[in-house]
Amino acid sequence: GRRVGAERVRLSLGAAMGAPSDGEGVLRLAFNRSRWSPEGEESGREFTFLLSCLTADEADKVMRFKFFADKQRALVSRLLQRKCVELCLGMGWGSIQIKRTKGKKPFVANANSGGKQARGMPNFNYNVSHEGDYIVLASEPVCIVGVDVAAPGQSRRNNVFSLDKVFSSFKDQLTEVEWTNIRCFGDEKSQEDAFRRNWSCKEAFTKARGDGIGFTLQRCEFIIEEAAKEALPFTHSATVHVDGKALTDWTFFLQPLGDHWVTVARGPPRDIVDAFGEFTKTLQKRSFSTGEWEREIQSGQPGFAVVGIRYPRDSLLSKCSLSPFPFALRSEKTRRLS
């Protein structure tokens, strides 16, 4: 079988970890695959080496994709997940058991063996998303978390955005209020951004809950507004109503990454939808007083740190296994989009 060892995968992500408070278990990571062009693509030794850092089953799923861009997304997503768990819970790389809920939310099945309660992370969980150029990951110690990245072009035909065409395809996914708010933006570029922000909020919300596509998206209605400057690099925040009821114990923050939009959704553990019950068993604190939850949900969070590949091209593979893990922090300017 494929050998997966912690000694093969090391990483120092100081600036990427931690919220303005204590920050234990809080990660916001983004990887731009368009800036990574490994020689030989999936057949080259760089991609092959990184693939060897996964389990045989994970590597097989990566290689099932037809196009290289999809293989990139799948590989980096799995590497980020394992590294996140290793960093936050201190678990050995090869001992991490990742499963998914019926709604496809990934979770660490043996998280309770990682001492997360003692580390102040009773409900450690994370979520990943990839579309277009970016693969993103967000993790939280107490709140349940969902993340979604929305790329430009996904809502276009022949590289042209038309709100009327998008409406005909997605009219039952958004509410009348949401469509009205999107139409308020006069030009097509702004309307496309507004649509992608709204879609990203819905996806992040259902991914945090754990039911994913099992949730009827028109049940939730988002009001998205520009955030205060203090929230940067998050430029927008949102509130949500589900079946007409405001969910005041959820927060949604949106950050632009280039021309992509990323939403982080955080909410209470009681809202988890877990048909199999395995993810729920990993949650060690589900009840909160009003004050406790207010402190948790309003706690600060970092913006996304963009990481890039750094591969020791002049080293033999036998030496690569002892080199630092090839994710190096790289900054990317955040610009406010309206």
Short mmCIF file of C-alpha atoms in Angstrom, two decimals:
data_model
loop_
_atom_site.label_atom_id
_atom_site.label_comp_id
_atom_site.label_asym_id
_atom_site.label_seq_id
_atom_site.Cartn_x
_atom_site.Cartn_y
_atom_site.Cartn_z
CA GLY A 1 0.00 0.00 0.00
CA ARG A 2 0.95 3.64 -0.26
CA ARG A 3 3.08 4.90 2.60
CA VAL A 4 1.72 7.99 4.32
CA GLY A 5 4.00 9.41 6.97
CA ALA A 6 4.03 12.64 8.96
CA GLU A 7 7.75 12.99 8.32
CA ARG A 8 6.96 13.43 4.64
CA VAL A 9 4.64 16.36 5.14
CA ARG A 10 5.74 19.28 7.26
CA LEU A 11 4.50 22.84 7.21
CA SER A 12 4.95 26.11 9.05
CA LEU A 13 1.91 28.33 8.55
CA GLY A 14 2.27 30.83 11.37
CA ALA A 15 0.57 33.73 9.64
CA ALA A 16 -2.19 31.52 8.27
CA MET A 17 -3.30 30.25 11.66
CA GLY A 18 -5.20 32.00 14.34
CA ALA A 19 -7.94 34.56 14.68
CA PRO A 20 -7.39 37.89 16.41
CA SER A 21 -8.42 36.16 19.66
CA ASP A 22 -6.78 32.89 20.72
CA GLY A 23 -7.23 31.40 17.25
CA GLU A 24 -6.74 27.73 18.18
CA GLY A 25 -8.11 25.55 15.42
CA VAL A 26 -8.87 28.46 13.09
CA LEU A 27 -7.45 28.19 9.57
CA ARG A 28 -8.30 30.03 6.37
CA LEU A 29 -6.24 28.72 3.46
CA ALA A 30 -6.46 29.27 -0.30
CA PHE A 31 -4.42 27.79 -3.12
CA ASN A 32 -4.33 29.24 -6.65
CA ARG A 33 -3.89 26.28 -8.99
CA SER A 34 -3.39 28.55 -12.03
CA ARG A 35 -0.01 29.55 -10.57
CA TRP A 36 1.15 25.95 -10.25
CA SER A 37 2.37 24.25 -13.43
CA PRO A 38 4.28 21.12 -12.40
CA GLU A 39 6.56 19.78 -15.10
CA GLY A 40 5.04 16.73 -16.76
CA GLU A 41 1.67 17.45 -15.13
CA GLU A 42 0.28 14.29 -13.48
CA SER A 43 3.08 12.17 -14.90
CA GLY A 44 5.88 14.38 -13.58
CA ARG A 45 7.80 13.64 -10.41
CA GLU A 46 6.49 16.70 -8.57
CA PHE A 47 2.84 15.70 -8.92
CA THR A 48 3.73 12.05 -8.34
CA PHE A 49 5.56 12.90 -5.13
CA LEU A 50 2.64 14.91 -3.78
CA LEU A 51 0.25 12.13 -4.76
CA SER A 52 2.36 9.71 -2.72
CA CYS A 53 1.57 11.77 0.39
CA LEU A 54 -2.04 10.55 0.20
CA THR A 55 -3.52 7.15 0.96
CA ALA A 56 -3.91 4.76 -1.96
CA ASP A 57 -7.69 5.31 -1.96
CA GLU A 58 -7.34 9.10 -2.00
CA ALA A 59 -4.73 8.98 -4.75
CA ASP A 60 -6.95 6.73 -6.84
CA LYS A 61 -9.84 9.20 -6.56
CA VAL A 62 -7.57 12.04 -7.65
CA MET A 63 -6.44 10.17 -10.74
CA ARG A 64 -9.96 9.23 -11.80
CA PHE A 65 -10.51 12.77 -13.09
CA LYS A 66 -10.04 13.20 -16.81
CA PHE A 67 -8.65 16.73 -16.93
CA PHE A 68 -5.45 17.86 -15.23
CA ALA A 69 -7.08 20.96 -13.71
CA ASP A 70 -9.55 18.70 -11.88
CA LYS A 71 -6.71 16.48 -10.70
CA GLN A 72 -4.95 19.56 -9.36
CA ARG A 73 -8.02 20.61 -7.39
CA ALA A 74 -8.61 17.12 -6.00
CA LEU A 75 -4.97 16.63 -4.98
CA VAL A 76 -4.53 19.99 -3.29
CA SER A 77 -7.90 19.70 -1.53
CA ARG A 78 -6.88 16.40 0.07
CA LEU A 79 -3.42 17.63 1.02
CA LEU A 80 -4.83 20.75 2.67
CA GLN A 81 -7.37 18.69 4.62
CA ARG A 82 -4.77 16.36 6.08
CA LYS A 83 -2.37 19.19 6.84
CA CYS A 84 -5.12 21.16 8.55
CA VAL A 85 -5.94 18.25 10.85
CA GLU A 86 -2.28 17.56 11.59
CA LEU A 87 -1.66 21.21 12.47
CA CYS A 88 -4.77 21.78 14.54
CA LEU A 89 -5.16 18.46 16.35
CA GLY A 90 -1.55 17.31 16.39
CA MET A 91 -2.52 13.97 14.89
CA GLY A 92 -0.06 11.87 12.92
CA TRP A 93 -0.49 12.31 9.17
CA GLY A 94 -1.06 8.61 8.56
CA SER A 95 -3.47 8.16 11.48
CA ILE A 96 -6.04 10.70 10.27
CA GLN A 97 -9.33 9.08 9.22
CA ILE A 98 -11.42 11.35 7.00
CA LYS A 99 -15.02 10.45 6.24
CA ARG A 100 -18.04 12.33 4.87
CA THR A 101 -21.62 12.83 5.96
CA LYS A 102 -24.46 11.73 3.70
CA GLY A 103 -24.45 15.33 2.41
CA LYS A 104 -20.69 15.03 1.66
CA LYS A 105 -19.36 17.24 4.49
CA PRO A 106 -15.85 15.94 5.31
CA PHE A 107 -14.95 15.28 8.95
CA VAL A 108 -12.29 13.58 11.03
CA ALA A 109 -13.84 10.30 12.18
CA ASN A 110 -11.22 9.75 14.91
CA ALA A 111 -10.98 13.41 15.94
CA ASN A 112 -11.70 12.61 19.58
CA SER A 113 -8.38 10.78 19.77
CA GLY A 114 -6.60 14.00 18.86
CA GLY A 115 -7.05 15.60 22.28
CA LYS A 116 -9.11 18.43 20.82
CA GLN A 117 -11.10 18.97 24.02
CA ALA A 118 -7.90 19.66 25.96
CA ARG A 119 -6.75 21.92 23.12
CA GLY A 120 -9.91 24.03 23.41
CA MET A 121 -11.38 22.63 20.19
CA PRO A 122 -14.35 20.50 21.33
CA ASN A 123 -16.11 20.69 17.95
CA PHE A 124 -13.15 20.90 15.58
CA ASN A 125 -14.41 20.70 12.02
CA TYR A 126 -13.48 22.05 8.62
CA ASN A 127 -14.78 22.44 5.11
CA VAL A 128 -13.25 22.71 1.64
CA SER A 129 -14.32 24.05 -1.73
CA HIS A 130 -12.77 24.35 -5.16
CA GLU A 131 -13.90 26.04 -8.34
CA GLY A 132 -12.07 27.88 -11.07
CA ASP A 133 -8.56 28.79 -9.97
CA TYR A 134 -8.93 28.36 -6.20
CA ILE A 135 -9.04 25.58 -3.64
CA VAL A 136 -10.05 26.91 -0.20
CA LEU A 137 -10.25 25.50 3.32
CA ALA A 138 -11.73 26.87 6.55
CA SER A 139 -11.60 25.25 9.99
CA GLU A 140 -13.21 26.10 13.32
CA PRO A 141 -12.79 24.80 16.91
CA VAL A 142 -16.37 25.29 18.17
CA CYS A 143 -18.74 26.62 15.49
CA ILE A 144 -19.68 24.42 12.58
CA VAL A 145 -18.17 25.85 9.42
CA GLY A 146 -18.86 25.80 5.70
CA VAL A 147 -16.91 27.43 2.89
CA ASP A 148 -17.60 27.99 -0.78
CA VAL A 149 -15.66 29.61 -3.61
CA ALA A 150 -17.52 30.92 -6.65
CA ALA A 151 -15.52 31.47 -9.81
CA PRO A 152 -16.30 33.77 -12.72
CA GLY A 153 -17.35 32.06 -15.89
CA GLN A 154 -19.37 29.36 -14.15
CA SER A 155 -22.51 31.43 -14.74
CA ARG A 156 -21.57 32.47 -18.29
CA ARG A 157 -22.30 31.10 -21.73
CA ASN A 158 -19.74 31.74 -24.45
CA ASN A 159 -17.87 33.85 -21.88
CA VAL A 160 -20.79 36.29 -21.67
CA PHE A 161 -22.89 36.83 -18.54
CA SER A 162 -26.62 37.33 -19.02
CA LEU A 163 -28.79 37.69 -15.93
CA ASP A 164 -31.87 36.66 -17.91
CA LYS A 165 -30.22 33.38 -18.91
CA VAL A 166 -28.97 32.78 -15.38
CA PHE A 167 -32.48 33.49 -14.08
CA SER A 168 -33.97 30.91 -16.43
CA SER A 169 -31.54 28.29 -15.12
CA PHE A 170 -31.57 29.18 -11.41
CA LYS A 171 -34.93 30.88 -10.86
CA ASP A 172 -36.08 28.23 -8.37
CA GLN A 173 -32.85 28.34 -6.36
CA LEU A 174 -33.03 31.99 -5.29
CA THR A 175 -35.96 33.89 -3.76
CA GLU A 176 -37.76 36.84 -5.35
CA VAL A 177 -36.06 39.18 -2.88
CA GLU A 178 -32.63 37.83 -3.81
CA TRP A 179 -33.29 38.22 -7.54
CA THR A 180 -34.54 41.76 -6.97
CA ASN A 181 -31.41 42.66 -5.03
CA ILE A 182 -29.21 41.25 -7.81
CA ARG A 183 -31.09 43.19 -10.48
CA CYS A 184 -30.52 46.41 -8.54
CA PHE A 185 -26.93 46.36 -9.80
CA GLY A 186 -27.03 48.14 -13.12
CA ASP A 187 -24.19 46.62 -15.14
CA GLU A 188 -23.67 42.95 -15.98
CA LYS A 189 -20.30 42.67 -14.18
CA SER A 190 -21.84 43.88 -10.92
CA GLN A 191 -24.86 41.63 -11.40
CA GLU A 192 -22.60 38.62 -11.95
CA ASP A 193 -20.64 39.43 -8.78
CA ALA A 194 -23.89 39.84 -6.84
CA PHE A 195 -25.21 36.51 -8.13
CA ARG A 196 -21.99 34.69 -7.25
CA ARG A 197 -21.92 36.21 -3.75
CA ASN A 198 -25.48 35.01 -3.18
CA TRP A 199 -24.82 31.55 -4.58
CA SER A 200 -21.66 31.22 -2.50
CA CYS A 201 -23.59 32.07 0.68
CA LYS A 202 -26.17 29.38 -0.01
CA GLU A 203 -23.53 26.76 -0.76
CA ALA A 204 -21.46 27.62 2.34
CA PHE A 205 -24.58 27.44 4.53
CA THR A 206 -25.68 24.00 3.35
CA LYS A 207 -22.10 22.70 3.47
CA ALA A 208 -21.75 23.87 7.08
CA ARG A 209 -24.99 22.11 8.04
CA GLY A 210 -23.83 18.92 6.38
CA ASP A 211 -26.80 18.19 4.12
CA GLY A 212 -25.39 19.88 1.01
CA ILE A 213 -27.57 19.35 -2.07
CA GLY A 214 -30.21 17.72 0.13
CA PHE A 215 -31.29 21.21 1.23
CA THR A 216 -33.77 23.13 -0.94
CA LEU A 217 -31.91 26.35 -1.64
CA GLN A 218 -34.99 28.54 -2.04
CA ARG A 219 -35.78 27.91 1.63
CA CYS A 220 -32.91 30.20 2.62
CA GLU A 221 -32.86 33.90 1.77
CA PHE A 222 -29.74 36.03 2.11
CA ILE A 223 -29.36 39.75 2.55
CA ILE A 224 -25.78 40.73 1.66
CA GLU A 225 -24.26 44.08 2.58
CA GLU A 226 -20.86 45.69 2.46
CA ALA A 227 -18.92 45.05 5.66
CA ALA A 228 -17.19 47.67 7.76
CA LYS A 229 -13.57 48.43 6.92
CA GLU A 230 -12.57 46.74 10.18
CA ALA A 231 -13.68 43.42 8.69
CA LEU A 232 -11.15 43.50 5.84
CA PRO A 233 -10.13 41.40 3.98
CA PHE A 234 -13.81 40.36 4.25
CA THR A 235 -15.64 42.96 2.17
CA HIS A 236 -19.23 41.78 2.67
CA SER A 237 -21.33 40.13 5.36
CA ALA A 238 -24.72 38.48 5.18
CA THR A 239 -27.73 37.45 7.23
CA VAL A 240 -30.07 34.57 6.46
CA HIS A 241 -33.73 33.68 6.86
CA VAL A 242 -34.81 30.03 6.56
CA ASP A 243 -38.49 29.39 5.90
CA GLY A 244 -39.07 33.05 6.78
CA LYS A 245 -37.31 32.86 10.16
CA ALA A 246 -34.16 34.85 10.85
CA LEU A 247 -31.20 32.75 12.02
CA THR A 248 -29.43 35.24 14.26
CA ASP A 249 -26.93 32.68 15.55
CA TRP A 250 -25.22 32.34 12.16
CA THR A 251 -22.62 34.62 10.55
CA PHE A 252 -21.51 34.89 6.93
CA PHE A 253 -18.45 36.77 5.71
CA LEU A 254 -17.32 37.12 2.10
CA GLN A 255 -13.83 37.76 0.77
CA PRO A 256 -12.74 38.37 -2.82
CA LEU A 257 -9.79 36.33 -4.04
CA GLY A 258 -8.83 37.88 -7.35
CA ASP A 259 -12.06 37.65 -9.35
CA HIS A 260 -13.41 34.78 -7.22
CA TRP A 261 -15.70 35.13 -4.19
CA VAL A 262 -15.29 33.05 -1.02
CA THR A 263 -17.90 32.78 1.74
CA VAL A 264 -17.33 31.45 5.26
CA ALA A 265 -20.46 30.35 7.12
CA ARG A 266 -20.40 29.68 10.87
CA GLY A 267 -23.28 28.37 12.96
CA PRO A 268 -24.34 26.33 16.02
CA PRO A 269 -23.72 22.57 16.28
CA ARG A 270 -27.42 21.93 16.88
CA ASP A 271 -28.10 22.75 13.22
CA ILE A 272 -25.99 19.87 11.93
CA VAL A 273 -27.77 17.47 9.57
CA ASP A 274 -26.08 14.09 9.89
CA ALA A 275 -28.12 11.14 8.68
CA PHE A 276 -25.47 8.58 9.63
CA GLY A 277 -24.67 10.16 13.01
CA GLU A 278 -20.91 9.68 12.71
CA PHE A 279 -19.95 13.35 12.45
CA THR A 280 -22.25 14.30 15.35
CA LYS A 281 -20.40 11.86 17.61
CA THR A 282 -17.20 13.89 17.17
CA LEU A 283 -18.85 17.05 18.58
CA GLN A 284 -18.15 17.38 22.30
CA LYS A 285 -19.95 20.65 23.10
CA ARG A 286 -23.41 21.17 21.69
CA SER A 287 -25.13 23.31 24.32
CA PHE A 288 -24.32 26.96 24.93
CA SER A 289 -25.72 29.75 27.03
CA THR A 290 -26.74 32.87 25.13
CA GLY A 291 -23.59 34.65 26.29
CA GLU A 292 -21.31 31.75 25.41
CA TRP A 293 -22.63 31.50 21.89
CA GLU A 294 -22.53 35.24 21.36
CA ARG A 295 -18.82 35.22 22.22
CA GLU A 296 -18.13 32.30 19.90
CA ILE A 297 -20.03 33.49 16.86
CA GLN A 298 -18.81 37.08 17.14
CA SER A 299 -15.16 36.16 17.67
CA GLY A 300 -12.78 37.54 15.08
CA GLN A 301 -11.49 35.44 12.22
CA PRO A 302 -8.53 35.78 9.87
CA GLY A 303 -8.77 36.33 6.16
CA PHE A 304 -7.62 33.67 3.73
CA ALA A 305 -3.88 33.14 3.47
CA VAL A 306 -2.86 32.20 -0.06
CA VAL A 307 -0.40 29.31 -0.13
CA GLY A 308 1.70 28.16 -3.06
CA ILE A 309 3.73 25.13 -4.06
CA ARG A 310 7.44 25.11 -3.30
CA TYR A 311 9.06 21.93 -4.59
CA PRO A 312 12.78 21.12 -4.20
CA ARG A 313 13.40 20.51 -7.91
CA ASP A 314 17.12 20.00 -7.45
CA SER A 315 16.69 17.20 -4.91
CA LEU A 316 16.15 13.51 -5.43
CA LEU A 317 12.81 12.11 -4.33
CA SER A 318 14.53 10.23 -1.54
CA LYS A 319 15.60 13.58 -0.12
CA CYS A 320 12.26 15.26 -0.79
CA SER A 321 10.65 13.03 1.81
CA LEU A 322 12.65 14.84 4.49
CA SER A 323 12.25 18.35 3.12
CA PRO A 324 9.67 20.88 4.37
CA PHE A 325 6.17 20.32 3.11
CA PRO A 326 5.89 22.15 -0.21
CA PHE A 327 3.21 24.67 0.71
CA ALA A 328 4.73 28.12 1.18
CA LEU A 329 2.76 31.19 2.21
CA ARG A 330 2.29 33.81 -0.46
CA SER A 331 0.40 37.06 0.00
CA GLU A 332 -2.22 38.25 -2.43
CA LYS A 333 -3.74 41.72 -2.40
CA THR A 334 -7.42 41.94 -1.54
CA ARG A 335 -9.50 44.47 -3.37
CA ARG A 336 -13.00 45.66 -2.57
CA LEU A 337 -15.53 44.66 -5.20
CA SER A 338 -18.95 46.28 -5.36
#
